Short mmCIF file of C-alpha atoms and ligand atoms in Angstrom, two decimals:
data_model
loop_
_atom_site.label_atom_id
_atom_site.label_comp_id
_atom_site.label_asym_id
_atom_site.label_seq_id
_atom_site.Cartn_x
_atom_site.Cartn_y
_atom_site.Cartn_z
CA MET A 19 0.06 -0.19 -0.22
CA PRO A 20 1.52 3.66 -0.95
CA ALA A 21 2.77 5.29 1.87
CA ALA A 22 0.43 8.84 2.42
CA ALA A 23 1.61 12.05 1.30
CA THR A 24 3.70 13.77 4.00
CA GLU A 25 5.54 17.19 4.27
CA ARG A 26 8.46 18.20 5.16
CA LEU A 27 10.42 21.52 6.51
CA ILE A 28 13.48 22.58 5.47
CA GLN A 29 15.32 25.36 7.56
CA PRO A 30 18.19 26.36 6.24
CA ALA A 31 21.94 24.39 8.06
CA ARG A 32 25.19 26.72 9.41
CA ASN A 33 26.89 23.26 9.13
CA ILE A 34 27.11 19.23 8.43
CA GLN A 35 28.66 17.41 11.23
CA GLY A 36 28.65 13.45 12.15
CA SER A 37 29.68 10.26 11.37
CA LEU A 38 27.08 7.76 10.15
CA ARG A 39 26.75 3.99 9.26
CA LEU A 40 24.03 3.52 6.55
CA PRO A 41 21.34 0.65 5.62
CA GLY A 42 22.59 -1.83 2.82
CA ASP A 43 23.43 -0.38 -0.69
CA LYS A 44 19.86 -0.74 -2.79
CA SER A 45 21.10 -2.08 -5.68
CA ILE A 46 23.25 -4.86 -3.92
CA SER A 47 20.26 -5.71 -1.48
CA HIS A 48 17.97 -6.46 -5.11
CA ARG A 49 20.47 -9.06 -5.96
CA TYR A 50 21.07 -10.78 -3.03
CA ALA A 51 17.17 -10.96 -3.16
CA LEU A 52 16.89 -12.01 -6.06
CA LEU A 53 19.84 -14.67 -5.80
CA GLY A 54 19.08 -15.64 -2.70
CA GLY A 55 15.83 -16.11 -3.82
CA LEU A 56 16.39 -18.77 -6.37
CA ALA A 57 19.55 -20.51 -5.13
CA GLU A 58 19.94 -23.84 -3.11
CA GLY A 59 20.38 -22.77 0.95
CA THR A 60 19.53 -20.18 3.34
CA THR A 61 21.28 -16.85 2.55
CA ARG A 62 21.80 -14.55 5.44
CA LEU A 63 22.29 -10.63 5.02
CA THR A 64 22.89 -8.12 7.73
CA ASN A 65 22.40 -4.49 6.99
CA PHE A 66 20.30 -5.45 4.12
CA SER A 67 18.22 -2.25 2.55
CA THR A 68 15.62 -1.08 4.18
CA GLY A 69 13.83 0.77 1.55
CA ALA A 70 10.81 -0.40 -0.20
CA ASP A 71 11.99 -0.80 -2.91
CA CYS A 72 14.42 -4.01 -1.68
CA ALA A 73 11.44 -4.65 0.45
CA SER A 74 9.42 -5.29 -2.60
CA SER A 75 12.22 -7.76 -4.18
CA LEU A 76 12.13 -9.96 -1.18
CA ALA A 77 8.33 -9.80 -1.22
CA CYS A 78 8.33 -10.92 -4.83
CA VAL A 79 10.92 -14.05 -4.37
CA GLY A 80 8.34 -15.40 -1.22
CA ALA A 81 5.34 -15.51 -3.59
CA LEU A 82 7.79 -17.70 -5.97
CA GLY A 83 8.50 -20.02 -3.39
CA ALA A 84 11.24 -18.79 -1.29
CA LEU A 85 11.03 -18.61 2.48
CA VAL A 86 12.48 -15.02 3.56
CA THR A 87 12.14 -13.78 7.45
CA HIS A 88 13.66 -11.16 9.61
CA SER A 89 15.14 -11.28 12.56
CA SER A 90 14.92 -8.65 15.24
CA ASP A 91 18.34 -7.71 14.98
CA GLY A 92 17.82 -6.51 11.25
CA SER A 93 19.14 -9.30 9.37
CA VAL A 94 17.19 -11.07 6.88
CA GLU A 95 17.00 -14.91 5.98
CA ILE A 96 16.14 -16.02 2.54
CA THR A 97 15.26 -20.11 2.23
CA GLY A 98 16.09 -20.24 -1.65
CA ALA A 99 13.71 -22.01 -3.93
CA ALA A 100 16.82 -24.04 -5.53
CA GLY A 101 16.74 -23.39 -8.79
CA HIS A 102 12.40 -23.99 -9.40
CA PHE A 103 10.29 -20.65 -8.98
CA ARG A 104 6.68 -21.85 -8.19
CA PRO A 105 4.29 -19.35 -10.85
CA SER A 106 2.18 -17.34 -7.59
CA ALA A 107 -1.19 -16.68 -8.10
CA SER A 108 -1.33 -13.09 -7.75
CA PRO A 109 0.09 -10.69 -10.14
CA LEU A 110 3.77 -9.97 -8.36
CA ASP A 111 3.86 -6.54 -6.58
CA CYS A 112 7.09 -4.98 -7.94
CA GLY A 113 5.63 -1.42 -5.98
CA ASN A 114 7.84 1.29 -7.20
CA SER A 115 11.32 -0.61 -8.23
CA GLY A 116 12.67 -0.88 -12.45
CA SER A 117 15.40 -2.94 -10.67
CA THR A 118 12.91 -5.91 -9.13
CA MET A 119 10.94 -5.78 -12.30
CA ARG A 120 13.61 -5.63 -14.94
CA MET A 121 16.05 -8.09 -12.66
CA LEU A 122 13.12 -11.01 -11.83
CA SER A 123 12.26 -11.04 -15.24
CA GLY A 124 15.37 -12.28 -16.26
CA LEU A 125 15.59 -15.04 -13.74
CA LEU A 126 11.67 -15.35 -14.69
CA ALA A 127 12.01 -16.34 -17.92
CA ALA A 128 13.71 -19.85 -18.37
CA GLN A 129 11.02 -21.13 -15.36
CA SER A 130 8.36 -23.01 -16.13
CA GLY A 131 4.50 -21.12 -15.78
CA ALA A 132 3.31 -18.14 -16.75
CA PHE A 133 4.45 -15.37 -14.07
CA THR A 134 2.94 -11.35 -14.00
CA LEU A 135 4.83 -8.40 -13.04
CA ALA A 136 3.09 -5.15 -12.07
CA GLY A 137 3.90 -2.42 -10.45
CA ASP A 138 2.76 1.16 -9.35
CA ALA A 139 1.56 3.85 -11.70
CA SER A 140 5.24 5.14 -11.66
CA LEU A 141 6.74 1.98 -12.98
CA SER A 142 3.63 1.68 -15.21
CA ARG A 143 5.16 4.56 -16.83
CA ARG A 144 8.67 3.03 -17.17
CA PRO A 145 10.07 1.10 -20.89
CA MET A 146 10.08 -2.41 -20.53
CA GLU A 147 10.95 -2.94 -24.04
CA ARG A 148 14.75 -3.26 -23.56
CA ILE A 149 13.83 -5.98 -21.53
CA ARG A 150 11.05 -7.86 -23.65
CA LYS A 151 13.05 -7.83 -26.97
CA PRO A 152 16.52 -10.26 -25.98
CA LEU A 153 14.83 -11.97 -23.11
CA ALA A 154 12.46 -13.27 -26.28
CA GLN A 155 15.46 -13.67 -28.48
CA MET A 156 16.73 -15.87 -25.55
CA GLY A 157 13.16 -18.17 -26.01
CA ALA A 158 10.93 -16.73 -23.85
CA ARG A 159 7.52 -14.79 -24.73
CA VAL A 160 7.46 -12.09 -22.39
CA GLU A 161 4.03 -9.90 -23.03
CA LEU A 162 3.98 -5.83 -22.55
CA THR A 163 1.14 -3.47 -21.93
CA ASP A 164 2.32 -1.01 -24.22
CA GLY A 165 5.73 -1.17 -24.22
CA HIS A 166 4.97 -1.00 -20.40
CA ALA A 167 4.01 -3.32 -16.87
CA PRO A 168 2.04 -5.26 -16.19
CA ILE A 169 4.28 -7.80 -18.22
CA THR A 170 3.58 -11.83 -18.63
CA ILE A 171 6.23 -14.16 -19.03
CA HIS A 172 5.64 -17.16 -20.21
CA GLY A 173 8.76 -18.80 -19.00
CA ALA A 174 10.54 -21.24 -22.10
CA PRO A 175 14.28 -23.02 -21.95
CA LEU A 176 15.97 -20.37 -23.45
CA THR A 177 19.19 -20.63 -26.04
CA ALA A 178 22.20 -18.41 -25.32
CA ILE A 179 22.54 -14.96 -26.90
CA ASP A 180 25.33 -12.44 -28.06
CA TYR A 181 23.64 -9.35 -27.14
CA ALA A 182 24.79 -5.45 -27.28
CA THR A 183 22.80 -2.56 -24.58
CA PRO A 184 22.07 -0.30 -26.85
CA ILE A 185 21.27 2.46 -24.08
CA PRO A 186 23.56 1.64 -21.06
CA SER A 187 21.86 -0.07 -18.10
CA ALA A 188 22.86 -2.18 -15.47
CA GLN A 189 19.36 -3.44 -14.83
CA VAL A 190 18.98 -4.66 -18.01
CA LYS A 191 22.63 -6.44 -18.27
CA THR A 192 22.07 -8.36 -14.86
CA ALA A 193 18.49 -9.71 -16.47
CA LEU A 194 20.53 -10.87 -19.01
CA LEU A 195 23.00 -12.55 -17.38
CA PHE A 196 20.26 -13.96 -14.44
CA ALA A 197 18.62 -15.26 -17.87
CA GLY A 198 21.74 -16.86 -19.27
CA LEU A 199 22.88 -18.48 -15.76
CA GLN A 200 19.72 -20.74 -16.66
CA ALA A 201 20.24 -21.09 -20.44
CA SER A 202 21.22 -23.78 -22.73
CA GLY A 203 24.95 -22.18 -23.99
CA THR A 204 27.16 -19.02 -23.35
CA THR A 205 25.51 -15.54 -22.98
CA THR A 206 27.53 -12.67 -23.49
CA VAL A 207 26.31 -8.43 -22.88
CA GLY A 208 28.24 -6.45 -24.41
CA GLU A 209 28.13 -2.67 -23.79
CA SER A 210 29.69 0.51 -24.92
CA VAL A 211 29.86 2.02 -21.31
CA ARG A 212 30.74 0.01 -17.93
CA THR A 213 27.68 0.38 -15.79
CA ARG A 214 27.75 -0.90 -12.52
CA ASP A 215 28.83 -4.64 -11.62
CA HIS A 216 26.53 -5.26 -8.78
CA GLY A 217 25.10 -8.49 -10.80
CA GLU A 218 28.49 -9.85 -11.56
CA LEU A 219 29.45 -9.93 -8.64
CA ALA A 220 27.02 -11.00 -6.80
CA LEU A 221 26.54 -14.42 -9.36
CA ARG A 222 30.09 -14.93 -8.36
CA ALA A 223 29.22 -14.93 -4.75
CA PHE A 224 26.85 -17.34 -4.93
CA GLY A 225 28.77 -19.65 -6.44
CA ALA A 226 28.24 -18.99 -10.31
CA THR A 227 31.71 -18.54 -12.73
CA ILE A 228 31.38 -15.52 -15.15
CA GLN A 229 34.18 -14.10 -17.92
CA ARG A 230 34.58 -10.02 -18.36
CA SER A 231 36.48 -8.57 -20.13
CA LEU A 232 36.44 -4.53 -20.29
CA ASP A 233 33.39 -3.95 -22.48
CA SER A 234 31.33 -7.42 -22.16
CA VAL A 235 30.58 -10.52 -19.51
CA SER A 236 30.22 -13.50 -20.31
CA ILE A 237 28.29 -16.77 -18.42
CA ALA A 238 27.72 -20.57 -19.20
CA GLY A 239 24.34 -21.81 -18.13
CA GLY A 240 23.29 -24.70 -16.25
CA GLN A 241 25.13 -23.17 -13.50
CA PRO A 242 23.66 -23.58 -9.51
CA LEU A 243 23.61 -20.82 -7.35
CA HIS A 244 24.43 -21.34 -3.44
CA ALA A 245 23.21 -19.33 -0.16
CA ILE A 246 25.40 -16.82 1.05
CA GLU A 247 25.93 -15.11 5.05
CA GLY A 248 26.78 -11.73 4.04
CA ALA A 249 26.73 -8.01 5.09
CA VAL A 250 25.61 -5.22 2.46
CA PRO A 251 27.74 -2.56 2.41
CA GLY A 252 26.40 1.25 2.54
CA ASP A 253 24.67 2.45 0.07
CA ILE A 254 26.74 5.19 -1.42
CA SER A 255 23.92 7.11 -3.51
CA SER A 256 21.93 7.45 -0.53
CA ALA A 257 25.65 8.80 0.98
CA ALA A 258 25.42 11.20 -2.26
CA PHE A 259 22.84 13.15 -0.61
CA PHE A 260 24.98 13.87 3.10
CA LEU A 261 28.18 13.83 1.19
CA CYS A 262 27.25 16.79 -1.31
CA ALA A 263 25.70 18.81 1.60
CA ALA A 264 28.86 18.52 3.44
CA ALA A 265 30.43 19.43 0.23
CA LEU A 266 28.63 23.11 0.51
CA PHE A 267 29.92 24.21 4.00
CA PRO A 268 33.31 24.85 4.93
CA GLY A 269 33.94 23.89 8.21
CA SER A 270 31.96 20.67 7.47
CA ASN A 271 33.17 17.02 8.89
CA LEU A 272 31.48 14.38 7.98
CA ILE A 273 32.36 10.47 8.17
CA PHE A 274 30.80 7.50 6.50
CA ASP A 275 31.86 3.69 7.93
CA ALA A 276 31.71 0.61 5.85
CA LEU A 277 30.21 2.16 3.07
CA GLY A 278 30.10 0.81 -0.53
CA LEU A 279 32.94 1.72 -2.52
CA ASN A 280 32.95 -0.54 -5.98
CA PRO A 281 34.99 1.68 -8.27
CA THR A 282 31.78 1.27 -10.84
CA ARG A 283 29.70 3.55 -8.28
CA ALA A 284 32.02 5.70 -6.60
CA THR A 285 32.37 8.56 -9.40
CA LEU A 286 30.68 10.99 -7.17
CA LEU A 287 33.91 11.40 -4.88
CA ASP A 288 35.96 12.26 -8.31
CA VAL A 289 33.50 14.38 -8.73
CA LEU A 290 33.58 16.34 -5.73
CA THR A 291 37.54 15.85 -5.62
CA ALA A 292 37.30 17.67 -8.82
CA LEU A 293 34.85 20.04 -7.44
CA GLY A 294 37.43 21.13 -4.38
CA ALA A 295 35.95 18.89 -1.91
CA HIS A 296 39.06 17.38 0.37
CA ILE A 297 37.62 13.19 0.02
CA GLY A 298 39.72 10.66 2.97
CA VAL A 299 38.97 6.83 2.29
CA LEU A 300 40.67 4.44 4.30
CA ASN A 301 40.39 1.14 5.43
CA LEU A 302 39.12 -0.76 2.70
CA GLU A 303 37.37 -4.28 2.46
CA ASP A 304 36.50 -7.04 0.23
CA LYS A 305 33.18 -8.50 1.12
CA HIS A 306 31.99 -10.62 -1.41
CA GLY A 307 33.70 -9.08 -4.10
CA GLU A 308 32.15 -5.53 -3.31
CA LEU A 309 34.70 -2.86 -2.00
CA VAL A 310 34.32 -1.43 1.22
CA GLY A 311 35.70 1.32 3.34
CA VAL A 312 35.61 4.87 5.64
CA VAL A 313 35.08 7.97 3.73
CA GLN A 314 35.41 11.22 5.32
CA VAL A 315 34.30 14.67 3.51
CA ASN A 316 35.03 18.03 4.52
CA ALA A 317 34.31 20.87 2.04
CA PRO A 318 37.18 23.27 0.54
CA PRO A 319 36.93 27.10 2.64
CA GLN A 320 36.89 28.79 -0.54
CA GLY A 321 33.47 26.60 -1.87
CA LEU A 322 33.02 24.22 -5.05
CA THR A 323 33.92 25.33 -7.92
CA GLY A 324 31.77 23.40 -11.04
CA THR A 325 31.77 20.79 -13.81
CA THR A 326 30.87 19.53 -17.05
CA ILE A 327 29.06 15.75 -16.80
CA SER A 328 28.77 14.14 -19.64
CA GLY A 329 29.11 10.89 -22.08
CA ALA A 330 30.48 7.79 -20.11
CA LEU A 331 30.53 9.64 -16.85
CA SER A 332 26.63 10.83 -17.19
CA ALA A 333 25.70 7.11 -16.87
CA GLN A 334 27.99 6.06 -14.06
CA LEU A 335 26.34 8.94 -12.23
CA ILE A 336 22.53 8.65 -13.21
CA ASP A 337 21.13 8.30 -9.50
CA GLU A 338 23.47 10.76 -8.21
CA LEU A 339 22.82 14.08 -10.97
CA PRO A 340 19.95 15.50 -9.42
CA VAL A 341 21.90 16.23 -6.49
CA LEU A 342 24.39 17.33 -7.98
CA ALA A 343 22.02 19.63 -10.33
CA ALA A 344 20.20 20.29 -7.20
CA ILE A 345 23.87 21.91 -5.90
CA GLY A 346 24.69 23.24 -8.89
CA PRO A 347 23.75 26.92 -8.35
CA TYR A 348 26.15 27.15 -4.98
CA THR A 349 29.08 26.24 -6.93
CA ARG A 350 31.19 29.21 -8.72
CA ASN A 351 31.07 28.23 -12.11
CA GLY A 352 27.79 25.87 -12.57
CA ILE A 353 26.97 22.09 -13.31
CA ARG A 354 26.24 21.25 -16.60
CA ILE A 355 24.86 17.77 -17.38
CA ARG A 356 24.35 15.80 -20.71
CA ASP A 357 24.27 12.46 -22.24
CA ALA A 358 21.54 11.71 -18.96
CA LYS A 359 18.46 11.78 -21.00
CA GLU A 360 17.87 8.44 -19.25
CA LEU A 361 17.20 10.34 -16.38
CA ARG A 362 13.48 11.23 -18.09
CA VAL A 363 12.47 8.00 -18.06
CA LYS A 364 13.25 7.21 -14.00
CA GLU A 365 10.47 7.32 -11.17
CA SER A 366 10.48 10.76 -12.77
CA ASP A 367 11.16 12.67 -15.42
CA ARG A 368 13.99 14.24 -13.52
CA ILE A 369 15.26 16.26 -16.33
CA ALA A 370 11.89 18.42 -15.82
CA LEU A 371 11.30 18.03 -11.83
CA VAL A 372 14.84 19.04 -11.44
CA ALA A 373 14.74 22.26 -13.66
CA ALA A 374 11.00 23.14 -12.09
CA ASN A 375 12.03 22.87 -8.55
CA LEU A 376 15.22 24.72 -9.22
CA ARG A 377 13.16 27.58 -10.76
CA ALA A 378 10.63 27.62 -7.76
CA MET A 379 13.62 27.85 -5.36
CA GLY A 380 14.31 31.31 -7.59
CA ALA A 381 17.16 29.79 -9.80
CA GLU A 382 18.17 30.21 -13.07
CA VAL A 383 18.50 27.37 -14.98
CA GLU A 384 18.13 26.14 -18.58
CA GLU A 385 16.89 22.19 -19.57
CA PHE A 386 18.12 20.17 -22.28
CA ASP A 387 16.29 16.98 -24.33
CA ASP A 388 19.58 15.11 -22.00
CA GLY A 389 20.34 17.43 -19.54
CA LEU A 390 20.61 20.70 -17.89
CA ASP A 391 23.04 24.11 -17.26
CA VAL A 392 22.85 25.24 -14.01
CA PRO A 393 24.71 28.30 -13.36
CA GLY A 394 26.79 28.35 -10.71
CA GLY A 395 27.06 31.59 -8.38
CA GLN A 396 22.98 32.11 -7.17
CA THR A 397 21.12 32.49 -4.51
CA LEU A 398 17.99 30.82 -3.87
CA HIS A 399 15.46 30.75 -1.24
CA GLY A 400 12.95 28.41 0.32
CA ALA A 401 10.01 27.41 -1.52
CA GLU A 402 7.16 24.41 -1.98
CA ILE A 403 9.08 21.49 -3.83
CA ASP A 404 7.01 19.05 -6.16
CA SER A 405 8.85 15.86 -5.86
CA GLY A 406 6.88 14.07 -7.89
CA GLY A 407 6.61 11.09 -5.63
CA ASP A 408 10.21 10.43 -6.80
CA HIS A 409 12.54 9.53 -3.82
CA ARG A 410 15.67 11.51 -5.48
CA ILE A 411 13.99 14.29 -6.29
CA ALA A 412 12.68 14.45 -2.35
CA MET A 413 16.02 14.39 -0.89
CA ALA A 414 17.97 16.32 -3.74
CA PHE A 415 16.20 19.20 -3.08
CA SER A 416 16.16 18.73 0.99
CA VAL A 417 19.83 19.27 0.30
CA ALA A 418 19.62 22.78 -2.04
CA ALA A 419 17.05 23.90 1.27
CA LEU A 420 19.67 23.64 3.27
CA ARG A 421 21.56 26.73 1.81
CA ALA A 422 18.64 28.73 0.85
CA THR A 423 17.15 32.04 2.38
CA GLY A 424 14.35 30.63 4.70
CA ASP A 425 12.32 27.69 4.63
CA THR A 426 11.43 24.59 2.37
CA LEU A 427 8.62 22.69 2.17
CA ILE A 428 9.23 18.99 0.33
CA ARG A 429 5.90 18.35 -0.67
CA GLY A 430 5.72 14.02 -0.51
CA ALA A 431 8.32 13.91 1.54
CA GLU A 432 7.74 10.20 2.53
CA SER A 433 8.90 9.03 -1.32
CA ALA A 434 12.28 9.15 0.36
CA ALA A 435 11.29 5.69 1.65
CA ILE A 436 11.76 4.24 -1.42
CA SER A 437 15.12 3.72 -1.12
CA PHE A 438 16.22 5.73 2.52
CA PRO A 439 13.72 5.81 5.21
CA GLU A 440 16.07 7.36 7.67
CA PHE A 441 17.05 9.96 5.74
CA PHE A 442 15.10 12.86 7.47
CA ASP A 443 16.20 11.53 10.65
CA LEU A 444 19.71 10.84 9.53
CA LEU A 445 20.24 15.00 7.77
CA ASP A 446 18.21 15.96 10.96
CA ARG A 447 21.21 14.30 12.85
CA ILE A 448 24.24 15.81 10.92
CA THR A 449 22.78 19.60 10.58
CA GLU A 450 23.79 22.30 12.69
CA ARG A 451 21.44 25.50 12.89
C1 S3P B 18 20.36 0.55 -10.86
C2 S3P B 18 20.98 0.70 -12.39
C3 S3P B 18 20.21 1.77 -12.87
C4 S3P B 18 20.09 3.12 -12.07
C5 S3P B 18 19.12 2.07 -10.85
C6 S3P B 18 19.26 1.05 -10.30
C7 S3P B 18 20.97 -1.40 -10.72
O1 S3P B 18 19.06 1.87 -13.38
O2 S3P B 18 19.21 4.33 -11.90
O3 S3P B 18 18.81 3.15 -9.36
O4 S3P B 18 20.63 -1.37 -9.52
O5 S3P B 18 21.16 -1.75 -12.03
P1 S3P B 18 19.20 1.52 -15.19
O6 S3P B 18 19.76 -0.12 -15.50
O7 S3P B 18 17.96 1.49 -16.19
O8 S3P B 18 19.94 2.22 -15.78
#
């Protein structure tokens, strides 16, 4: 059931200080939930994502025959369906989660029976042809509703394919690797931009062998999966809001413990460094192939400079672009974003909503088909923000509000719980007023 609409008032801040340990990464939690759901044995996960999206993945594998239990210490146990999902009587509810819908489709394409996947209004507007086409080439029958969800998948014995993703998408890549795991032959997915590799690392963690080159990944079919025990690294895309907030206040000091630092996800740290922030990384560790460490951020005394984000960088920073654009007015030279047309088909049209909300706060901003120009050196005032029900818009503008004059009202603030239910409480904890 969707959460009741709530509003949050954000007052300007004086500084950002503190030390945080964040709930588990959303992308990794989804993959562990889905693979744990199919594997043989009981997977035990600590620091699993607390977001509603990952709860959707757990509920779906539960409806497909896995046994999911939550312990009082916050850990999750999944006893997998040992390679065979059973069709569920009612549609699988993916909620707001594109990751659940697309990646689970890959797993279901090889299973026997018919499976229907449905989602909320936002998810039902998002493009699904990108998974239908390659999964159909492998032999599954995938019926969309006008290019969108609800999706009905008639599973079938699959044949491996060699497929180059036309749009960089880790969800599509992962869906095809999940299907390839169950196909006859070796499936290869090529990509022009290297997207996040959590799918590859999770498959390895659950015991599958995969081959990787710089621009492709291959998986042989017929490999069984075995349960794992693991701790999910803290979510760097959630940390992004606080990292950007801290980068705005000279004198700030913010530390994250056990943060996920997978190189395919940590580009924001390079961007913040390029903008002049001081980023320290220490105590690196490997957890099931995922890099985890401590991150410290301090703002530069002279303020942030500015930058252009385009090409491969835009794909790698896709979830961080809203908050980078939202702090753009407070940089000296502005933030320019290009090659980010995918932002238009996320949980909302993030280009349009970022532009509209920046304007509501009094900013000058230019909108392009594939990006935005946000000039620097601007002063913003508090305003009413329309999150459009999109978690990353609600959180990005809560950060912009910290440096505005006057108070800002975030409408649709409940949407933060899609990925980060603790966001507003933790923001309060690190904000000095
Ligand atoms: C994700 C991939 C990205 C990202 C999303 C999570 C993933 O989507 O925006 O939040 O976990 O693979 P695309 O695959 O559509 O680029």
